[in-house]
mmCIF file of C-alpha atoms and ligand atoms in Angstrom:
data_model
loop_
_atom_site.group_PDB
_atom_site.id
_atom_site.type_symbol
_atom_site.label_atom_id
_atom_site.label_comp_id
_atom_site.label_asym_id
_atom_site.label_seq_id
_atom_site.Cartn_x
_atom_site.Cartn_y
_atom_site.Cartn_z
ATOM 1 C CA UNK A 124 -0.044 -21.958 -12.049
ATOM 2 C CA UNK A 125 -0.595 -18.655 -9.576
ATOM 3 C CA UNK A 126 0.649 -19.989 -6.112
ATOM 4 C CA UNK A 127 -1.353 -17.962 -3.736
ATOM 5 C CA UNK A 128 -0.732 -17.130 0.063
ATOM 6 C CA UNK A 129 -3.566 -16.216 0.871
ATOM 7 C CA UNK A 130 -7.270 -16.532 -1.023
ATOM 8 C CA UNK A 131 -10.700 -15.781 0.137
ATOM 9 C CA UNK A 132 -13.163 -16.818 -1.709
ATOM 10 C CA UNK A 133 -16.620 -14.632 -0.998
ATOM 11 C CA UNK A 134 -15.233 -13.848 2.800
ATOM 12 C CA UNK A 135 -17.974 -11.725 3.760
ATOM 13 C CA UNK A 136 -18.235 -10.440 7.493
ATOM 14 C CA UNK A 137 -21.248 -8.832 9.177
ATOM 15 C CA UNK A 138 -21.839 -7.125 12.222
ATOM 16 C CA UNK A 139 -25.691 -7.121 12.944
ATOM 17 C CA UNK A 140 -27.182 -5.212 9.835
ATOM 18 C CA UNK A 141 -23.849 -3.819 9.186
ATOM 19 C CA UNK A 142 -21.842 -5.335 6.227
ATOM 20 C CA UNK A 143 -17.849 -4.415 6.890
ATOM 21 C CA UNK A 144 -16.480 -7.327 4.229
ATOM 22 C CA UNK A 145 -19.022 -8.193 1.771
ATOM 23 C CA UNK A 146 -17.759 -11.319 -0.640
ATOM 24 C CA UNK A 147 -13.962 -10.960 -0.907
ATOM 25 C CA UNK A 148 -12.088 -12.535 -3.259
ATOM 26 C CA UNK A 149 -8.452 -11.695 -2.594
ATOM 27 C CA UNK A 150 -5.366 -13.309 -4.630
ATOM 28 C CA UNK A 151 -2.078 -13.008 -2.816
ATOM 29 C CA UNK A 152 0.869 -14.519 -4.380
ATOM 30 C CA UNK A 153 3.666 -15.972 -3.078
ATOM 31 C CA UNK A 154 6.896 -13.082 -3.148
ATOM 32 C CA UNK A 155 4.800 -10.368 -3.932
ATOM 33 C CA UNK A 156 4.036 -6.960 -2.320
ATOM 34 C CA UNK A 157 -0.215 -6.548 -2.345
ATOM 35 C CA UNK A 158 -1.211 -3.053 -0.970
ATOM 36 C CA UNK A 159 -4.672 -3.096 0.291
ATOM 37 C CA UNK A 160 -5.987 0.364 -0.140
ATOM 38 C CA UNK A 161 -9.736 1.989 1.041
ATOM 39 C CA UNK A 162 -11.079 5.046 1.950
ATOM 40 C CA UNK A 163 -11.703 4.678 5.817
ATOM 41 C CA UNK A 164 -14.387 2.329 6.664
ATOM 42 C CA UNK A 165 -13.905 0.094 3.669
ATOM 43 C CA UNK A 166 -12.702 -3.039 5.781
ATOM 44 C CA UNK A 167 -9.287 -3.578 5.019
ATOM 45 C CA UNK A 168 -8.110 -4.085 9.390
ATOM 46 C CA UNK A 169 -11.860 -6.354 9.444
ATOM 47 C CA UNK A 170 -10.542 -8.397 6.693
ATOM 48 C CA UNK A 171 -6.449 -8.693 7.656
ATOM 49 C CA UNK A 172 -8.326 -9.261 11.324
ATOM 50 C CA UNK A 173 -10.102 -12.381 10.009
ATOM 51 C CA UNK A 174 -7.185 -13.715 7.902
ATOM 52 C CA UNK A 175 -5.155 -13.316 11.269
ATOM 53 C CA UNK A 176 -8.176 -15.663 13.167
ATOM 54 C CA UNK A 177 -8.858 -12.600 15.371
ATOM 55 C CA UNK A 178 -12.308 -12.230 14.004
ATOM 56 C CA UNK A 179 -14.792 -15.218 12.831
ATOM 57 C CA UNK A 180 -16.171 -14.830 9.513
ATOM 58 C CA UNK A 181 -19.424 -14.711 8.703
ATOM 59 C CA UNK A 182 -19.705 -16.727 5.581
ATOM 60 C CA UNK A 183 -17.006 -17.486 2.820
ATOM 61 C CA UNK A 184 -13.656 -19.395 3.061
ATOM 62 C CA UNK A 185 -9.868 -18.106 3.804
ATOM 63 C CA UNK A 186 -6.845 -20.138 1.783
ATOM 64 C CA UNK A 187 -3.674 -19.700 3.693
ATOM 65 C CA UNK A 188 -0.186 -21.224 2.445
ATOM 66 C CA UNK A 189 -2.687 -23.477 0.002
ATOM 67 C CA UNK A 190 -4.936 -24.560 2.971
ATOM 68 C CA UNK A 191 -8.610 -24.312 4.401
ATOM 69 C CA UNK A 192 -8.430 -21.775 7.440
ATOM 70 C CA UNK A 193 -10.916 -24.823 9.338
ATOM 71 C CA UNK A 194 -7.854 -27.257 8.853
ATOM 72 C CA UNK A 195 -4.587 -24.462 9.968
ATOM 73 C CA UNK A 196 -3.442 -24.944 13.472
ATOM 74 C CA UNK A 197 -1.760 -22.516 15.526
ATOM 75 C CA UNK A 198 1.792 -23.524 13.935
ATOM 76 C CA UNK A 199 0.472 -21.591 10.865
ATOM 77 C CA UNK A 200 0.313 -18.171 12.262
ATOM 78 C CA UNK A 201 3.778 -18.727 13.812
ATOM 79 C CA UNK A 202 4.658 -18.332 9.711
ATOM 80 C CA UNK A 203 3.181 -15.294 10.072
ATOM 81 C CA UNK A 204 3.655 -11.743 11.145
ATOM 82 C CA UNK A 205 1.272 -8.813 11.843
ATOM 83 C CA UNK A 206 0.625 -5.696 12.734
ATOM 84 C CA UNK A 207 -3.097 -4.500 12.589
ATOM 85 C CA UNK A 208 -3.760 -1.387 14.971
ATOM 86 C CA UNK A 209 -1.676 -0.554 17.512
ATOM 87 C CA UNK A 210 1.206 -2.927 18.415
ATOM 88 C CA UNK A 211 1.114 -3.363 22.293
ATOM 89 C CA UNK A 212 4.133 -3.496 24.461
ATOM 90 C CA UNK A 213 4.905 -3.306 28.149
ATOM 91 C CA UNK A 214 4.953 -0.060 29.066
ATOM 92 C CA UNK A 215 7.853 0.266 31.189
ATOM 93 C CA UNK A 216 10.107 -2.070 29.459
ATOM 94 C CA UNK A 217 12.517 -1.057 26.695
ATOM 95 C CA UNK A 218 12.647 -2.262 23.354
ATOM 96 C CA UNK A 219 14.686 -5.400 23.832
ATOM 97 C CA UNK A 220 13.279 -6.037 26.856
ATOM 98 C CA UNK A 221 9.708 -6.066 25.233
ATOM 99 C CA UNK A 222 11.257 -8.253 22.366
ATOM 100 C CA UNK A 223 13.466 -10.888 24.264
ATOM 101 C CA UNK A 224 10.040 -11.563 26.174
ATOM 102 C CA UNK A 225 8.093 -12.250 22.431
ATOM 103 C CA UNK A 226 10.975 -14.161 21.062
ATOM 104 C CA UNK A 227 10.823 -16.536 24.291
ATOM 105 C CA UNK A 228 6.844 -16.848 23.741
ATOM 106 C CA UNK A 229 7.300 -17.397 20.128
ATOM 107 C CA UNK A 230 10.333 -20.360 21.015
ATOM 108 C CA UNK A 231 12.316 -20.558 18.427
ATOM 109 C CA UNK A 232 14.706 -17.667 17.488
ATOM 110 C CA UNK A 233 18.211 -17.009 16.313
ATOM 111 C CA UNK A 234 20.565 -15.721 19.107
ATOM 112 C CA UNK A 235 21.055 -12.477 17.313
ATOM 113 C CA UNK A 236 17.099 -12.362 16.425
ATOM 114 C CA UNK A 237 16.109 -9.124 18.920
ATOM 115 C CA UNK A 238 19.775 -7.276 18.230
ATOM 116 C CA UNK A 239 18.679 -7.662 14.284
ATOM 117 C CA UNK A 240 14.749 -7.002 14.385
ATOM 118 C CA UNK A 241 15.763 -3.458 16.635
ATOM 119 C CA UNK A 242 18.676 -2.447 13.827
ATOM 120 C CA UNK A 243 16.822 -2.757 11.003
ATOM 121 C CA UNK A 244 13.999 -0.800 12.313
ATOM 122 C CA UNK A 245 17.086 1.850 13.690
ATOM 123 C CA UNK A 246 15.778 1.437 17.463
ATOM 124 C CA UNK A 247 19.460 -0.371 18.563
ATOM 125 C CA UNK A 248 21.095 2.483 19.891
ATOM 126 C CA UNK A 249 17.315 3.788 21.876
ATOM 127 C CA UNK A 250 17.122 1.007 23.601
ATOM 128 C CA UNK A 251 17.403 2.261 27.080
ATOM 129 C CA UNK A 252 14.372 4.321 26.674
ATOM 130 C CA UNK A 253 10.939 2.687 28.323
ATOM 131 C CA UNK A 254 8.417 2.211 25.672
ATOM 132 C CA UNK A 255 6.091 4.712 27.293
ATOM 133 C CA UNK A 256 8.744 7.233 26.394
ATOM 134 C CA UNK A 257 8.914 6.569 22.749
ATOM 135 C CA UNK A 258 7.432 8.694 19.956
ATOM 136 C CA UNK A 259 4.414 7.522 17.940
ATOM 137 C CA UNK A 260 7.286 6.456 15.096
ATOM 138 C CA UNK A 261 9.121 4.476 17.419
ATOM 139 C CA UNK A 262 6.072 2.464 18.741
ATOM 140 C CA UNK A 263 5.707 2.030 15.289
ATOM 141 C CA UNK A 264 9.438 0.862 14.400
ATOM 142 C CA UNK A 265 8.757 -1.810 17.359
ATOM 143 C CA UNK A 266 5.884 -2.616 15.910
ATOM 144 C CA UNK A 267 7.377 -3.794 12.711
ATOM 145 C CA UNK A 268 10.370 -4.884 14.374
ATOM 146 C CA UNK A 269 7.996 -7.648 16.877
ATOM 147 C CA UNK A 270 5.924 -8.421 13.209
ATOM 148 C CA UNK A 271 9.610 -9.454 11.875
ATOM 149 C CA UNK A 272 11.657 -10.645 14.386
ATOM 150 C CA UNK A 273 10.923 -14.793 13.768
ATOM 151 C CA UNK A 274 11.349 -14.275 10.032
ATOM 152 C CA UNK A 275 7.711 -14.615 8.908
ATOM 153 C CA UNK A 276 6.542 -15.853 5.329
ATOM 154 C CA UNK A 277 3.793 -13.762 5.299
ATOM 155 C CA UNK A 278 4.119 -10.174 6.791
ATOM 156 C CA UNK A 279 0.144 -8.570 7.246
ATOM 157 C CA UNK A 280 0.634 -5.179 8.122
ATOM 158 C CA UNK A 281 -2.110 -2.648 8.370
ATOM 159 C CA UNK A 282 -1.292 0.996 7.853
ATOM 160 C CA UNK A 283 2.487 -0.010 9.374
ATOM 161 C CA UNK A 284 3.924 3.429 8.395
ATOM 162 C CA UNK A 285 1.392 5.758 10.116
ATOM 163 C CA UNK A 286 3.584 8.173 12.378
ATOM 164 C CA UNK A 287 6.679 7.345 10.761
ATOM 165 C CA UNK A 288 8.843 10.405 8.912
ATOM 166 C CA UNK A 289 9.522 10.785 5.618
ATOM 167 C CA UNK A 290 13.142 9.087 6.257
ATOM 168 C CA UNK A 291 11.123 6.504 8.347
ATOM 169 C CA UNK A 292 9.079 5.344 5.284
ATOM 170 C CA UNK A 293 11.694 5.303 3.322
ATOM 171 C CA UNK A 294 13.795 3.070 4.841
ATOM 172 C CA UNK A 295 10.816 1.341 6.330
ATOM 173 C CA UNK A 296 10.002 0.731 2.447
ATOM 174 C CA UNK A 297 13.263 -0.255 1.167
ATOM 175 C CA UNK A 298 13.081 -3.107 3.656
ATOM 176 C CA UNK A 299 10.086 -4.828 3.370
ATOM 177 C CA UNK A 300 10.898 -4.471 -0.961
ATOM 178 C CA UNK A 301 14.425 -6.069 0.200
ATOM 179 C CA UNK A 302 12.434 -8.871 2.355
ATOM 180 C CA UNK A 303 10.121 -9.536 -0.322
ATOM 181 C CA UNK A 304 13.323 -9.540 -2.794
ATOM 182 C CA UNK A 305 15.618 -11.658 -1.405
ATOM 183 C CA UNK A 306 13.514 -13.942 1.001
ATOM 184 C CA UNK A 307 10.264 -14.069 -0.969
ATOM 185 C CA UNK A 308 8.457 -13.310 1.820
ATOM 186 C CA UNK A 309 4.487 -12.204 1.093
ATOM 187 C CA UNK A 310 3.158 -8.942 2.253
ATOM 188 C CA UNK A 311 -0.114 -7.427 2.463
ATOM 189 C CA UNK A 312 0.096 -4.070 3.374
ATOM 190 C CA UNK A 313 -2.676 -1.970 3.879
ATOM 191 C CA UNK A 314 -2.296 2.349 3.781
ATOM 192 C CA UNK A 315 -4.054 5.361 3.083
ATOM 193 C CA UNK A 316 -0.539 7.100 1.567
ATOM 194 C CA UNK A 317 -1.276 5.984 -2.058
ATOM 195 C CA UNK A 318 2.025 7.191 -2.771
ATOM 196 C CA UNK A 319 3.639 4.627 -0.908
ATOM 197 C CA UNK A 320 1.556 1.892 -1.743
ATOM 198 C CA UNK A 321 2.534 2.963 -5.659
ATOM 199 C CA UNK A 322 6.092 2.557 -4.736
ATOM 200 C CA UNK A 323 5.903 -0.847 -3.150
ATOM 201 C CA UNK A 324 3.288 -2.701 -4.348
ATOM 202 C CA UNK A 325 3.363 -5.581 -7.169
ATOM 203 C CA UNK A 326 -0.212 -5.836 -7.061
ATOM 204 C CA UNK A 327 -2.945 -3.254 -5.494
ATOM 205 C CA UNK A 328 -6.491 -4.313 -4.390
ATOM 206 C CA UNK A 329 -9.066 -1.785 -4.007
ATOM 207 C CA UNK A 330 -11.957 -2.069 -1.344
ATOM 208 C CA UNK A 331 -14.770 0.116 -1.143
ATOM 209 C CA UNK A 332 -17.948 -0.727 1.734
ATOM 210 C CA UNK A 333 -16.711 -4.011 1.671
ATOM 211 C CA UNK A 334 -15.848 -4.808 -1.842
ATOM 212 C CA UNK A 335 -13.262 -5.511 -3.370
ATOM 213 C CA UNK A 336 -13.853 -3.206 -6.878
ATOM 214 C CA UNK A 337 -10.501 -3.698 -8.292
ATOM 215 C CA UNK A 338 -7.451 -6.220 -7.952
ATOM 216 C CA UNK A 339 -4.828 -4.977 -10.426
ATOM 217 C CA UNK A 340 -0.848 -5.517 -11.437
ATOM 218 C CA UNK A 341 1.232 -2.264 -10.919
ATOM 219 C CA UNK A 342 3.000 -3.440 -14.237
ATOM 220 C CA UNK A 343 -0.749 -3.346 -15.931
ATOM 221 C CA UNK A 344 -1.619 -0.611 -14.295
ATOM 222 C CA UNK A 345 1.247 1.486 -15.228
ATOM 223 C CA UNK A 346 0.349 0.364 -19.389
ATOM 224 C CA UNK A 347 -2.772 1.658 -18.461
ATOM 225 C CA UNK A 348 -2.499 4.601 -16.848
ATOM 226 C CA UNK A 349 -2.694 7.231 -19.296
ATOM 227 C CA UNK A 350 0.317 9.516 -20.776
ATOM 228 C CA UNK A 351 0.413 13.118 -21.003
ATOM 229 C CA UNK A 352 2.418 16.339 -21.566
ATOM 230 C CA UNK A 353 1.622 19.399 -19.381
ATOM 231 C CA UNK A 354 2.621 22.655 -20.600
ATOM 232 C CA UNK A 355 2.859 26.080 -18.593
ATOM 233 C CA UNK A 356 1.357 28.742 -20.661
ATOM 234 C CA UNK A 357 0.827 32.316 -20.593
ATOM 235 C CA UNK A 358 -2.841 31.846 -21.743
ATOM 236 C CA UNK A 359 -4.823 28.382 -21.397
ATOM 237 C CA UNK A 360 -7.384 29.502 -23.174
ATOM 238 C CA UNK A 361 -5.692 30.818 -26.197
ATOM 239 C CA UNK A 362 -3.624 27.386 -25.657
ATOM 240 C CA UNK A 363 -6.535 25.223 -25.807
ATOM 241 C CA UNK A 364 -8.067 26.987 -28.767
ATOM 242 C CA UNK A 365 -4.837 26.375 -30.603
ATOM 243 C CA UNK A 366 -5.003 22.977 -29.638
ATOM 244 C CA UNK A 367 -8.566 22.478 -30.940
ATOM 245 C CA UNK A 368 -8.334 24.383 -34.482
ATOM 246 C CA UNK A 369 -4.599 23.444 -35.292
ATOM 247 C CA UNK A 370 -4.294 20.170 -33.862
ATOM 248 C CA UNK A 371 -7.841 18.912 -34.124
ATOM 249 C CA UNK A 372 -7.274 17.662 -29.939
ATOM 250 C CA UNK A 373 -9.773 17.332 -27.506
ATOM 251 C CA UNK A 374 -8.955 14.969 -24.847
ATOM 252 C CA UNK A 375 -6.918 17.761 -22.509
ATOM 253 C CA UNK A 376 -7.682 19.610 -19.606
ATOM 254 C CA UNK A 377 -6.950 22.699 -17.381
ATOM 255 C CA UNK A 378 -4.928 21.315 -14.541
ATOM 256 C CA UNK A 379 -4.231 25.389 -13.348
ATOM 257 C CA UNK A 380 -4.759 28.841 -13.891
ATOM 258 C CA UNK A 381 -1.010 28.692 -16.812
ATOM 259 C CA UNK A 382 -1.791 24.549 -16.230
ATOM 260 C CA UNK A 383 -2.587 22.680 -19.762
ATOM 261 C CA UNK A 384 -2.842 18.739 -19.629
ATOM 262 C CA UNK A 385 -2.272 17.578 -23.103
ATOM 263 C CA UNK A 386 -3.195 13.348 -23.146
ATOM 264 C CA UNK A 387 -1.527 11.129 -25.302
ATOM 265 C CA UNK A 388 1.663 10.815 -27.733
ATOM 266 C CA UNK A 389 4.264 13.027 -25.964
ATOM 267 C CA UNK A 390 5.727 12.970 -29.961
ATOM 268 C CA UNK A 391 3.961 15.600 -30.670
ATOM 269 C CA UNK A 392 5.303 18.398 -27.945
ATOM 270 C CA UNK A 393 7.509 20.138 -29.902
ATOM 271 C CA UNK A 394 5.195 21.043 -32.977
ATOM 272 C CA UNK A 395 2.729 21.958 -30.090
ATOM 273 C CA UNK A 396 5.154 24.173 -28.738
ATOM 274 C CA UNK A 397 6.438 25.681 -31.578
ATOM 275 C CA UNK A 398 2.620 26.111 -32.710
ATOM 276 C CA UNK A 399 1.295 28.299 -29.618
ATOM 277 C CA UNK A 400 4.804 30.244 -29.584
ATOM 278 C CA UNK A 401 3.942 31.254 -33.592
ATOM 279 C CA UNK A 402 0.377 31.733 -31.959
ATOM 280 C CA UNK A 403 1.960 34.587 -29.561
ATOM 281 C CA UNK A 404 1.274 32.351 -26.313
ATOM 282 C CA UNK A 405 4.491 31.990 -24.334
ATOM 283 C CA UNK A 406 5.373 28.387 -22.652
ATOM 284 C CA UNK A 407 8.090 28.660 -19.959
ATOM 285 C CA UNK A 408 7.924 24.172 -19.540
ATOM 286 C CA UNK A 409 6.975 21.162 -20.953
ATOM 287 C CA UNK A 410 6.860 18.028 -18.855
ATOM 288 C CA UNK A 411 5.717 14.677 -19.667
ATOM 289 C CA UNK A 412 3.785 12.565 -17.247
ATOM 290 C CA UNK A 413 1.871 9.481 -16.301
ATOM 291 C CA UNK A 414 -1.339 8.956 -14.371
ATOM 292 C CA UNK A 415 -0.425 8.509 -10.615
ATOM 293 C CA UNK A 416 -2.080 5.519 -8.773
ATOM 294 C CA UNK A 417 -3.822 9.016 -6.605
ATOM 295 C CA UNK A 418 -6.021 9.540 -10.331
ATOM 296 C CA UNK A 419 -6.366 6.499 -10.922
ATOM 297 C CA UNK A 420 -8.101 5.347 -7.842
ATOM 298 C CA UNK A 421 -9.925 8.996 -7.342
ATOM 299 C CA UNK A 422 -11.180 8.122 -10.531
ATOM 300 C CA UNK A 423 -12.516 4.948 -9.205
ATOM 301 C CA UNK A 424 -14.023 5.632 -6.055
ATOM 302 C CA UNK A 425 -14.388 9.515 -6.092
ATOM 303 C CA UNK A 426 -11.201 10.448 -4.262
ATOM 304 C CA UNK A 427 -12.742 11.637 -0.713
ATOM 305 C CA UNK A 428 -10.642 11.192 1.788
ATOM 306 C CA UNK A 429 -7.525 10.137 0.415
ATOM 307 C CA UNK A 430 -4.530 11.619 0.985
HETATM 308 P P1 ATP B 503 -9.835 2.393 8.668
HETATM 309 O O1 ATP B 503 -8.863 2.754 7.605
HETATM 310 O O2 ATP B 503 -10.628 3.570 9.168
HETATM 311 O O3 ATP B 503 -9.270 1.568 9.754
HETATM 312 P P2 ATP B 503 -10.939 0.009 7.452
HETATM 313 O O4 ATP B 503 -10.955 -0.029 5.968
HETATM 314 O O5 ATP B 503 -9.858 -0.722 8.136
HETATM 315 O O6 ATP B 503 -10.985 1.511 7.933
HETATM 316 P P3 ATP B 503 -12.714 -1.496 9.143
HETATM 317 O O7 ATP B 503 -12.070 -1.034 10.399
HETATM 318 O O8 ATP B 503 -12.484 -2.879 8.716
HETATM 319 O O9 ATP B 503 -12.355 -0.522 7.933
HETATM 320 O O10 ATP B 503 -14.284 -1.248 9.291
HETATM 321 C C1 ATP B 503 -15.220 -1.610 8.275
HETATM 322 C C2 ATP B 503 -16.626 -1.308 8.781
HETATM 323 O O11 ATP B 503 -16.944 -2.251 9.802
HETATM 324 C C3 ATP B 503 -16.783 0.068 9.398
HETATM 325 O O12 ATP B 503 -18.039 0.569 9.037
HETATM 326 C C4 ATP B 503 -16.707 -0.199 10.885
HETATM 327 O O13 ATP B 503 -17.457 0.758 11.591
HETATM 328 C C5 ATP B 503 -17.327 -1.584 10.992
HETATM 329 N N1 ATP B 503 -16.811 -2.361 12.147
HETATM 330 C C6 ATP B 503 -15.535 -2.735 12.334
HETATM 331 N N2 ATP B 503 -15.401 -3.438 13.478
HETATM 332 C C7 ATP B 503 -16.644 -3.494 14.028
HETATM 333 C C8 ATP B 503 -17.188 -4.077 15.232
HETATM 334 N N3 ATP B 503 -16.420 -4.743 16.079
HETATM 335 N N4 ATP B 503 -18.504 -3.917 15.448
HETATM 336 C C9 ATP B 503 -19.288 -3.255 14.581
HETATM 337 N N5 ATP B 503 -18.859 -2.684 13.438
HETATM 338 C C10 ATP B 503 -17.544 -2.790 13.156
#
């Protein structure tokens, strides 16, 4: 049986008229990465915001660690760590400083628990530097770093990597996989970088005005996103005509002006290739490719406004 860390079952929130979570059913399992993407507007920070007891649902009920959100008491968000808009500090403390005062309002800690929280997120050695001072991607390291430090079983972070560098993510990435690895901690992250979320998450839901139109496995996903070869030709149009009297194909398309996306078996590239070459059309590289999670959930929703 599915142990789940969090469940909603038809979580709906409404302000006035406005619906911003409209009957949610989210499955988050225990050890597992579940990136919560949506165009902007779709009410991913409404919905961590009332699984966080920030905001009051309207209707519908919240499962956390296997219980009724009525029964938790505050010990149960102590097992959990957040970061949903922007993490505030004291302005004219540094980094530690900020921390050492959360770790005392949180109680229990490890000695070392602010000296480890500020290395992983690489803010040990900046820690002289007031927090007004810092760089968007700092605020955002000691962001993470306050949503870690008391070793949280569940980790809701929304859009944590916003204004963090390449490098940043990266190594922002490789930690929360590690935490999830070897700790088994849950996280629900929520981003706009589909890219990342593809790298990270076991499981992706998909919200649009409210909805939840899609909860999928990246392992499913992947055996369902589609294969293909593209080829760089000289002449897509002679290519495709080749393609459609020699090969009998149809499902391809034009991806550029030399751009030809060829769907299905990759088996059959080199008879392709050797095909248009006889046919006087010049191909200067074959690759072979999946569907990205970008197509996948452009395809879905229409692809405004994603990055
Ligand atoms: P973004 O990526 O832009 O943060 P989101 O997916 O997190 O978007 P929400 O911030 O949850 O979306 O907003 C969902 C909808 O609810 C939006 O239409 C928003 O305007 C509306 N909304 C959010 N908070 C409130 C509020 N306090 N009062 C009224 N409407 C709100």
């Amino acid at each position: 049986m599915n142990q789940y860390i969090i469940e909603t079952k038809n979580l709906t929130k409404k302000y006035g008229e406005q619906i911003s979570v409209d009957c949610l059913n989210l499955h988050v399992p225990k050890g597992k990465i579940y990136g919560l993407l949506g165009r902007n507007g779709a009410g991913k920070t409404t919905t961590m915001k009332m699984l966080l007891n920030l905001v009051k649902p309207t209707s519908g009920d919240i499962i956390l660690f296997g219980e009724d959100f009525r029964k938790t008491d505050s010990k149960t968000y102590y097992r959990i760590g957040s970061i949903v808009e922007t993490p505030c500090f004291y302005e004219n403390l540094t980094a530690e400083e900020n921390l050492k005062i959360l770790a005392r309002l949180r109680g229990q800690h490890r000695k070392d628990t602010v000296e480890h929280a500020l290395s992983v997120v690489d803010l040990g050695s900046k820690s002289d530097k007031a927090f007004k001072d810092y760089s968007l991607g700092m605020k955002q390291r000691l962001g993470i770093a306050a949503a870690i430090m008391h070793e949280p079983e569940l980790l809701i972070l929304d859009e944590p990597i916003n204004g963090l560098d390449p490098i940043g993510i990266l190594e922002i990435r490789n930690y929360l996989r590690n935490l999830c690895q070897e700790n088994r901690t849950t996280i629900l992250i929520s981003s706009h970088l589909l890219s990342e979320i593809e790298q990270m998450a076991d499981i992706i839901g998909v919200m649009q005005e409210g909805r939840l139109i899609e909860e999928i496995d990246m392992d499913r996903l992947h055996m369902q996103n589609r294969k293909y070869m593209e080829f760089e030709v000289s002449d897509v149009n002679a290519a495709a005509h080749v393609l459609e009297r020699n090969f009998k194909l149809s499902d391809y398309t034009v991806a550029g002006r030399h751009l030809l996306r060829i769907f299905g078996s990759p088996d059959s590239r080199s008879e392709i290739n050797k095909t248009f070459v006889e046919n006087g059309i010049t191909v200067s590289n074959i690759t072979v490719c999946e569907e990205k999670l970008e197509d996948y959930f452009k395809n879905m929703i229409g692809g405004v406004g994603v990055e």
